[in-house]
PDB file of C-alpha atoms in Angstrom:
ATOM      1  CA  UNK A  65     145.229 153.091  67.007  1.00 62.00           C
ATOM      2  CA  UNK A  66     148.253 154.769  65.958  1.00 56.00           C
ATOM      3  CA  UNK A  67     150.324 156.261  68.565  1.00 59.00           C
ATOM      4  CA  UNK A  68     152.725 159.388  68.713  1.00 61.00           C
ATOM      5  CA  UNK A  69     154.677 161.126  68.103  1.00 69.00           C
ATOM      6  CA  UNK A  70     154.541 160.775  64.397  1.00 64.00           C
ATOM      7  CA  UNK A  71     153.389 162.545  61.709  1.00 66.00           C
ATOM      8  CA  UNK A  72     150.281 160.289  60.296  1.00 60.00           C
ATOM      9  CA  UNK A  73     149.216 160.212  56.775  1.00 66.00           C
ATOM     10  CA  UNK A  74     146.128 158.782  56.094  1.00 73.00           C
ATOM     11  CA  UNK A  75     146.036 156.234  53.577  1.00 76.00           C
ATOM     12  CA  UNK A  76     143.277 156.284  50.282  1.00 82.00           C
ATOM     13  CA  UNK A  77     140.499 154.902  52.238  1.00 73.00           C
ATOM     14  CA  UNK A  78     140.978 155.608  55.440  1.00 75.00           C
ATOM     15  CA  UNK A  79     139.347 158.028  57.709  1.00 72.00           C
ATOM     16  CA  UNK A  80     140.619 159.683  60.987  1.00 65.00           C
ATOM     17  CA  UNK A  81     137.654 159.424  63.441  1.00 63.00           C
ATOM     18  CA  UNK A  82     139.156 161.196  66.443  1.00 66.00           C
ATOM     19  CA  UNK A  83     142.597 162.578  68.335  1.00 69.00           C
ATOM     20  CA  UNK A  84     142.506 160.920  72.137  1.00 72.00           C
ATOM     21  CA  UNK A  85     144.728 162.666  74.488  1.00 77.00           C
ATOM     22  CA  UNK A  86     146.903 160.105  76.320  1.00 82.00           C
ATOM     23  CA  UNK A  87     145.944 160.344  80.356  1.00 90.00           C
ATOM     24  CA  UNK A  88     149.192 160.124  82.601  1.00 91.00           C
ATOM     25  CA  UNK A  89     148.860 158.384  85.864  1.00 94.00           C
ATOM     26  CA  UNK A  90     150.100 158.964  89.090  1.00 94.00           C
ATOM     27  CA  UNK A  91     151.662 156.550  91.349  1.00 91.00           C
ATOM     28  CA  UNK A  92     148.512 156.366  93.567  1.00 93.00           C
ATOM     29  CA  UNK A  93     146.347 156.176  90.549  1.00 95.00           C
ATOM     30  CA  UNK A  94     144.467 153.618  88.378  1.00 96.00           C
ATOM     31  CA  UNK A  95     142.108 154.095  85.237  1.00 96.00           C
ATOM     32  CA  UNK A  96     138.843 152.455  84.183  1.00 96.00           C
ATOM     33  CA  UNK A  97     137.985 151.084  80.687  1.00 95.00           C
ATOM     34  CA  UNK A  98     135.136 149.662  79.463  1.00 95.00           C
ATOM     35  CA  UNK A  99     134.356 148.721  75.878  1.00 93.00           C
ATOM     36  CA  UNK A 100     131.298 149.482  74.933  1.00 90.00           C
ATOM     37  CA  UNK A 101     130.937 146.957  72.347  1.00 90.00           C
ATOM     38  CA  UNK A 102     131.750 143.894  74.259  1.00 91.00           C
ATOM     39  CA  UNK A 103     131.216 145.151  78.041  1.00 89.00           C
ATOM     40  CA  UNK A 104     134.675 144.079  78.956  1.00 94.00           C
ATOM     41  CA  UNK A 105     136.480 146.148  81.089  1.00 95.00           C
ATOM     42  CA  UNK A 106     140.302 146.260  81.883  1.00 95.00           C
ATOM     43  CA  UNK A 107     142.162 148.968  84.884  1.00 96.00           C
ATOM     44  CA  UNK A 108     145.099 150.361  84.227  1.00 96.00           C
ATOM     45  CA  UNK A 109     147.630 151.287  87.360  1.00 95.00           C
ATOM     46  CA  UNK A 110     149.773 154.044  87.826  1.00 93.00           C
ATOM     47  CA  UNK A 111     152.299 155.505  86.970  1.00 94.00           C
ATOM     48  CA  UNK A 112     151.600 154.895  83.842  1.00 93.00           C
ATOM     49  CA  UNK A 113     150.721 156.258  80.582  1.00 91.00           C
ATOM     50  CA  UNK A 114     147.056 155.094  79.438  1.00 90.00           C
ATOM     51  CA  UNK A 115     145.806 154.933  75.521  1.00 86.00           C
ATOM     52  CA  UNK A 116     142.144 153.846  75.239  1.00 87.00           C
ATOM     53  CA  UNK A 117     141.806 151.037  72.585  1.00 85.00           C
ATOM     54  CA  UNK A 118     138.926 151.146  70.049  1.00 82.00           C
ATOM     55  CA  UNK A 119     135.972 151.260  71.377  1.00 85.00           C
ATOM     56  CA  UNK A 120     137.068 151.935  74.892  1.00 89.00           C
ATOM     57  CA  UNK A 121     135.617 154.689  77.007  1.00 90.00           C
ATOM     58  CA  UNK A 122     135.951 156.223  80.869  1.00 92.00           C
ATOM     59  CA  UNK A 123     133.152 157.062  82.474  1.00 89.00           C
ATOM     60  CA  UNK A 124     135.146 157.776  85.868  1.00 90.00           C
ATOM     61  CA  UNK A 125     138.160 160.069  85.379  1.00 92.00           C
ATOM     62  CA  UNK A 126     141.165 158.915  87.137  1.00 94.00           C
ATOM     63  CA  UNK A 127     140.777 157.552  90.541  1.00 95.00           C
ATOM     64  CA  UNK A 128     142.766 157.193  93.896  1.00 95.00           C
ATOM     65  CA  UNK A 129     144.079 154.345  94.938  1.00 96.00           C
ATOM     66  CA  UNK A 130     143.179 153.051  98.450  1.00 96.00           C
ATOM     67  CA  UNK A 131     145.702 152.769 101.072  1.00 96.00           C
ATOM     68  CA  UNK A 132     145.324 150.150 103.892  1.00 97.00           C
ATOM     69  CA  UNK A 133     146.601 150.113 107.140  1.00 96.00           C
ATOM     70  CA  UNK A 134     146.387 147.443 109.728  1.00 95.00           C
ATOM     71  CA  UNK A 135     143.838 149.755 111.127  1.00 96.00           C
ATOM     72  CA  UNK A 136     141.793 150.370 107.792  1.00 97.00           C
ATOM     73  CA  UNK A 137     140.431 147.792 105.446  1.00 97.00           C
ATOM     74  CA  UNK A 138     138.185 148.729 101.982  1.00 97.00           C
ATOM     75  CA  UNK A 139     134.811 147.400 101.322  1.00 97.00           C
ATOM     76  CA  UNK A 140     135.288 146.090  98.031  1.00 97.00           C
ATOM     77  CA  UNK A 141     131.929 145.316  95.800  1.00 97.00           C
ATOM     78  CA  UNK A 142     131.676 142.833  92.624  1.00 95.00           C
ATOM     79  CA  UNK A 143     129.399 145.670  90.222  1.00 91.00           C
ATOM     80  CA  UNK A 144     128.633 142.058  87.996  1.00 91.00           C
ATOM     81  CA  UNK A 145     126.784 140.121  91.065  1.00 94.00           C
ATOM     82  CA  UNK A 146     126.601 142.897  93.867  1.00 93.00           C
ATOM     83  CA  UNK A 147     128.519 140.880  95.910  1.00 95.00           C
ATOM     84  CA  UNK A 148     131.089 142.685  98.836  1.00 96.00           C
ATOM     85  CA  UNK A 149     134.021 141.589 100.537  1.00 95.00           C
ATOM     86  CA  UNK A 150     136.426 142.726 102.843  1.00 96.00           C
ATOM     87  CA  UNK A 151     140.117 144.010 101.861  1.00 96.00           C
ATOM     88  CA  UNK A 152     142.640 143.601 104.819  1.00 96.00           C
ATOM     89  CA  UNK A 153     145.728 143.206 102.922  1.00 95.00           C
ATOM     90  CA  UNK A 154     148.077 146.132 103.767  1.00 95.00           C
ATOM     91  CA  UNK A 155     149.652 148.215 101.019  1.00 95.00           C
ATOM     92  CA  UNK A 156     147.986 150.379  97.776  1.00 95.00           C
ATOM     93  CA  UNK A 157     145.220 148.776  96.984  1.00 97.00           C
ATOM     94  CA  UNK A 158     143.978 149.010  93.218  1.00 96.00           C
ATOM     95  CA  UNK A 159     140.233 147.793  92.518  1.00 96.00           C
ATOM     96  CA  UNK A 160     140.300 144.877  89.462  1.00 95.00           C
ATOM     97  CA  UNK A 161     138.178 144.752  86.639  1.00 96.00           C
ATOM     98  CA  UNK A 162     134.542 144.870  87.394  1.00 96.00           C
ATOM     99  CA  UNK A 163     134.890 146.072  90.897  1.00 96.00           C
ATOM    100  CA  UNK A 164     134.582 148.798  92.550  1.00 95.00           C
ATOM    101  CA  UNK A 165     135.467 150.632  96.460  1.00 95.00           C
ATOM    102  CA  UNK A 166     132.034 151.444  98.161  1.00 95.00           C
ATOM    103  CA  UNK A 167     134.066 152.404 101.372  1.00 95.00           C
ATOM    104  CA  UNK A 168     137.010 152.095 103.762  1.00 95.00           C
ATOM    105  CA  UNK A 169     136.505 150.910 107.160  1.00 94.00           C
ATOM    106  CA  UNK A 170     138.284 151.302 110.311  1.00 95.00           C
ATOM    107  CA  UNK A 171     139.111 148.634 113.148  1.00 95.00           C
ATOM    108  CA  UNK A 172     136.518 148.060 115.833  1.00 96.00           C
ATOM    109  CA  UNK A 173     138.529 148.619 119.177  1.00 96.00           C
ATOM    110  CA  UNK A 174     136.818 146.644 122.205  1.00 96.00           C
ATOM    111  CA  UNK A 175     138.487 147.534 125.648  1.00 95.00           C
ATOM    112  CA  UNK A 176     138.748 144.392 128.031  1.00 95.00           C
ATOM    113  CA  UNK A 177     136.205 146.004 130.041  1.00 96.00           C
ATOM    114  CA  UNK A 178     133.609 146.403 127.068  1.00 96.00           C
ATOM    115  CA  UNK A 179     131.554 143.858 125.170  1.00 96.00           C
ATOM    116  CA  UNK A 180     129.859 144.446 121.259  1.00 97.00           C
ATOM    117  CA  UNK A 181     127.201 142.591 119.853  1.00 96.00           C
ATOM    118  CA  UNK A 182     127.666 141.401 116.205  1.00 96.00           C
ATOM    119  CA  UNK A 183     125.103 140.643 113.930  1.00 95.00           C
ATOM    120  CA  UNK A 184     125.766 138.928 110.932  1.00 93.00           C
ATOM    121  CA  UNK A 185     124.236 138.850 107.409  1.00 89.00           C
ATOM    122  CA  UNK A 186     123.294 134.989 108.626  1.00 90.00           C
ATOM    123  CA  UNK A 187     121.435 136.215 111.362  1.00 89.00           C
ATOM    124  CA  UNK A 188     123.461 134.540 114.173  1.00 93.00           C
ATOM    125  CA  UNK A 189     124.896 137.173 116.615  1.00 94.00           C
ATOM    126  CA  UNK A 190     128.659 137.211 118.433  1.00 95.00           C
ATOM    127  CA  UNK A 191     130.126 138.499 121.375  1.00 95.00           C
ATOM    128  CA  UNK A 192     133.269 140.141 121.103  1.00 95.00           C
ATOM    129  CA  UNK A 193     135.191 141.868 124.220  1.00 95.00           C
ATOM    130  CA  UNK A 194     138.970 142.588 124.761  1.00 94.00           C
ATOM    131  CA  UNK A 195     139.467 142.586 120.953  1.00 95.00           C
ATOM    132  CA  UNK A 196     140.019 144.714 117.947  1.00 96.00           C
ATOM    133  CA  UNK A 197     138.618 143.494 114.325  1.00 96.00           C
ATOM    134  CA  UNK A 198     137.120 144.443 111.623  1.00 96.00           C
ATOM    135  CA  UNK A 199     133.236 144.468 110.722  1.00 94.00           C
ATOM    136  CA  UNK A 200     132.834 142.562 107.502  1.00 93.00           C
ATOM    137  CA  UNK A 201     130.406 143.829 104.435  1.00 94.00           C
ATOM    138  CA  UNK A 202     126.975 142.160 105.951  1.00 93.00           C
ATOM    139  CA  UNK A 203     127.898 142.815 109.402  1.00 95.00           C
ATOM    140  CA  UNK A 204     126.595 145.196 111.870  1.00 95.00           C
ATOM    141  CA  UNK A 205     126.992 146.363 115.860  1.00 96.00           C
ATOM    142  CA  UNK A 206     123.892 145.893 117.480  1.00 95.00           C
ATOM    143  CA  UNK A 207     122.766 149.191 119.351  1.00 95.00           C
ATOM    144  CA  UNK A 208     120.360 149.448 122.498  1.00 93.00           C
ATOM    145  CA  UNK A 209     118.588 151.707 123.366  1.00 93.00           C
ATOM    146  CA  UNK A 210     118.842 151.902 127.464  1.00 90.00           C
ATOM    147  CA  UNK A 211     116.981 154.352 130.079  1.00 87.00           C
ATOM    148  CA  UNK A 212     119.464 156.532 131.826  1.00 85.00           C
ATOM    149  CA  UNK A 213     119.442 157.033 135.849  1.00 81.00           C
ATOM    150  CA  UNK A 214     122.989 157.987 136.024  1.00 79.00           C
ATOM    151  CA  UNK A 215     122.276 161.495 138.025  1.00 79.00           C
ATOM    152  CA  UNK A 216     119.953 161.506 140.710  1.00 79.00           C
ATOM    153  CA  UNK A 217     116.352 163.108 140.506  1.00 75.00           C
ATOM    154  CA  UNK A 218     115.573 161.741 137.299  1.00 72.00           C
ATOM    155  CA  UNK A 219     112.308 161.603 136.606  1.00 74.00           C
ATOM    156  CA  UNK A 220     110.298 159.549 134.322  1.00 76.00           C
ATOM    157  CA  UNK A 221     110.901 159.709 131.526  1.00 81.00           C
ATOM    158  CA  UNK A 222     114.463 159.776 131.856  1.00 82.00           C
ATOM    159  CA  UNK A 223     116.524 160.593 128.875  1.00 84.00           C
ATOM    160  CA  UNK A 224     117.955 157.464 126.571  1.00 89.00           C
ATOM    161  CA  UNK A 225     121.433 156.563 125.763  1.00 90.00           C
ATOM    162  CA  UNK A 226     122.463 154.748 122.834  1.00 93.00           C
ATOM    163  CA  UNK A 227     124.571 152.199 123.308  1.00 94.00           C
ATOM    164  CA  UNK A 228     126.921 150.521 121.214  1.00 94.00           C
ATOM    165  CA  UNK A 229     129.962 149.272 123.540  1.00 95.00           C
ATOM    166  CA  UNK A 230     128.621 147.679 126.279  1.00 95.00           C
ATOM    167  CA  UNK A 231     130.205 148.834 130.039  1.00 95.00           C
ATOM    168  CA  UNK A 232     131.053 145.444 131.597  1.00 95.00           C
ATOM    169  CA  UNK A 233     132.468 146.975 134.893  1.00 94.00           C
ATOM    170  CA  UNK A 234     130.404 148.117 137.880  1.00 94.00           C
ATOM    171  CA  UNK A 235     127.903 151.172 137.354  1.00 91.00           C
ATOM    172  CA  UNK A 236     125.299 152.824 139.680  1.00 90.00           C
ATOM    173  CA  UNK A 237     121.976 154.337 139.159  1.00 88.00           C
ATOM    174  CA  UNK A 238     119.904 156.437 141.384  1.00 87.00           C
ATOM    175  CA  UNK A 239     116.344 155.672 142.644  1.00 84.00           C
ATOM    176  CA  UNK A 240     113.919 157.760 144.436  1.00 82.00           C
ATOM    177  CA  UNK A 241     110.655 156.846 145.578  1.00 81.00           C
ATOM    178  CA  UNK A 242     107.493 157.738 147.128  1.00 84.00           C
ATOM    179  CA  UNK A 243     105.768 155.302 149.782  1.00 86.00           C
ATOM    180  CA  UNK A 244     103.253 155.524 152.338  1.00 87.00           C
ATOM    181  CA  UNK A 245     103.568 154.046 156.509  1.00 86.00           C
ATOM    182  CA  UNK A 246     100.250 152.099 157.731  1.00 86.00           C
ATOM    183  CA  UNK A 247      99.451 155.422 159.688  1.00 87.00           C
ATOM    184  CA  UNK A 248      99.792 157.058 156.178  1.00 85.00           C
ATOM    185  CA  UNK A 249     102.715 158.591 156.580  1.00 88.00           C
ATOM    186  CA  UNK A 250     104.424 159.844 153.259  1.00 89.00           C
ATOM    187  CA  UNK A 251     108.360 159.065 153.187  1.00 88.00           C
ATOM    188  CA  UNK A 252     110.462 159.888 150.237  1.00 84.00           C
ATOM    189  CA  UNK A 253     113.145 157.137 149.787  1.00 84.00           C
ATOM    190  CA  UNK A 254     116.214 157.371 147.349  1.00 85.00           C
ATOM    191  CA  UNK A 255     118.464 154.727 146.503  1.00 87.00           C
ATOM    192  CA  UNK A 256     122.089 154.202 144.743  1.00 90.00           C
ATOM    193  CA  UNK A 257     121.816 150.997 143.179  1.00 90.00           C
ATOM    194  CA  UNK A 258     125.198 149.529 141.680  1.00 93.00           C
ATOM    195  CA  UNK A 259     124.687 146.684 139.135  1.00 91.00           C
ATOM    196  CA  UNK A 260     126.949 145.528 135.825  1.00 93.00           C
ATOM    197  CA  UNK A 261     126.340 143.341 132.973  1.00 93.00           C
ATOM    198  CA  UNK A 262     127.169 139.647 133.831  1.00 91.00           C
ATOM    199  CA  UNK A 263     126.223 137.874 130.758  1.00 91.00           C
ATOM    200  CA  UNK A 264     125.939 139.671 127.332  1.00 92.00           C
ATOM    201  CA  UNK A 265     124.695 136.956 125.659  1.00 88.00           C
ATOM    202  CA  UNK A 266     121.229 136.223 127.590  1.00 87.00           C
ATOM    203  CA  UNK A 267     120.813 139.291 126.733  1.00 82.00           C
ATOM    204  CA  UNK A 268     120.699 138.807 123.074  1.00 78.00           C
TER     205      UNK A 268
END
């Protein structure tokens, strides 16, 4: 490569086989290069001034940075094995060669009154309550599905709710009932019934 500014005279066997326009990088910003011949790639961080080598091409454009917070963290993948990881170190965070940002994740906030069920890539499961953290790559919440009798006169069936924090404090549902006396008598009875979750894990 022969970089400007000059005024380039090409020698008796030489051959000019393109112009590249030099990309100027923010401070937030970072560059991709690959060379196609080997496969090798190399990033380049802003601010900065970026001139491709031979054989070096971007398939990308320029890219943003990510910025982490203690409440953020990035999902970071390996492209070479497919492996992810979790990026929690606060600051500008620039992806290295061969990897790439699949997405940025927030903190999981769990009130002292709340439980959530982890699942993990393993499949072993963990309670977490009073805590905040974040989920990592192979990780999920485990949802339920639960019938709701929160107002009274439900009838069957009752509407779902999805449920992702679990309530740990005291909660009430409403019954209502048809039964019969010997004499065949038909009473209607109705019910507030007040129950709360006492062990998370049994019910895993």
């Amino acid at each position: 490569n022969e970089l400007g500014p000059q005024l380039l005279v090409l020698g008796p066997y030489e051959k000019m086989l393109g112009v590249q326009v030099k990309v100027v990088l923010e401070k937030d910003e970072y560059y991709r290069l690959v060379n196609k011949r080997t496969g090798t790639e190399r990033v380049v961080k802003g601010p900065n001034v970026v001139v491709p080598e031979t054989g070096e091409e971007n398939d990308e454009g320029k890219q943003k940075a990510v910025f982490i917070t203690v409440q953020t963290a990035a999902i970071v993948e390996y492209r070479t094995t497919g492996q992810q990881r979790l990026e929690t170190n606060p600051g500008v965070f620039y992806p290295g060669p061969y990897e790439m940002i699949k997405s940025v994740r927030s903190r999981t906030a769990v009130r002292a009154n709340e439980a959530a069920v982890v699942r993990h890539s393993s499949g072993n499961v963990t309670v977490k309550t009073g805590e905040a953290f974040f989920l990592d790559p192979y990780s999920t919440i485990v949802e339920y599905s639960w019938s709701s009798y929160a107002t009274p006169g439900a009838e069957e069936p009752v509407p779902k709710d999805r449920v992702r924090l679990i309530d740990l404090r005291i909660r009430r549902m409403f019954i209502s009932t048809e039964v019969r006396t010997n004499d065949q008598v038909k009473l209607r009875l109705d019910a507030i019934v007040f129950w709360r979750v006492d062990d998370v894990q049994l019910m895993v």
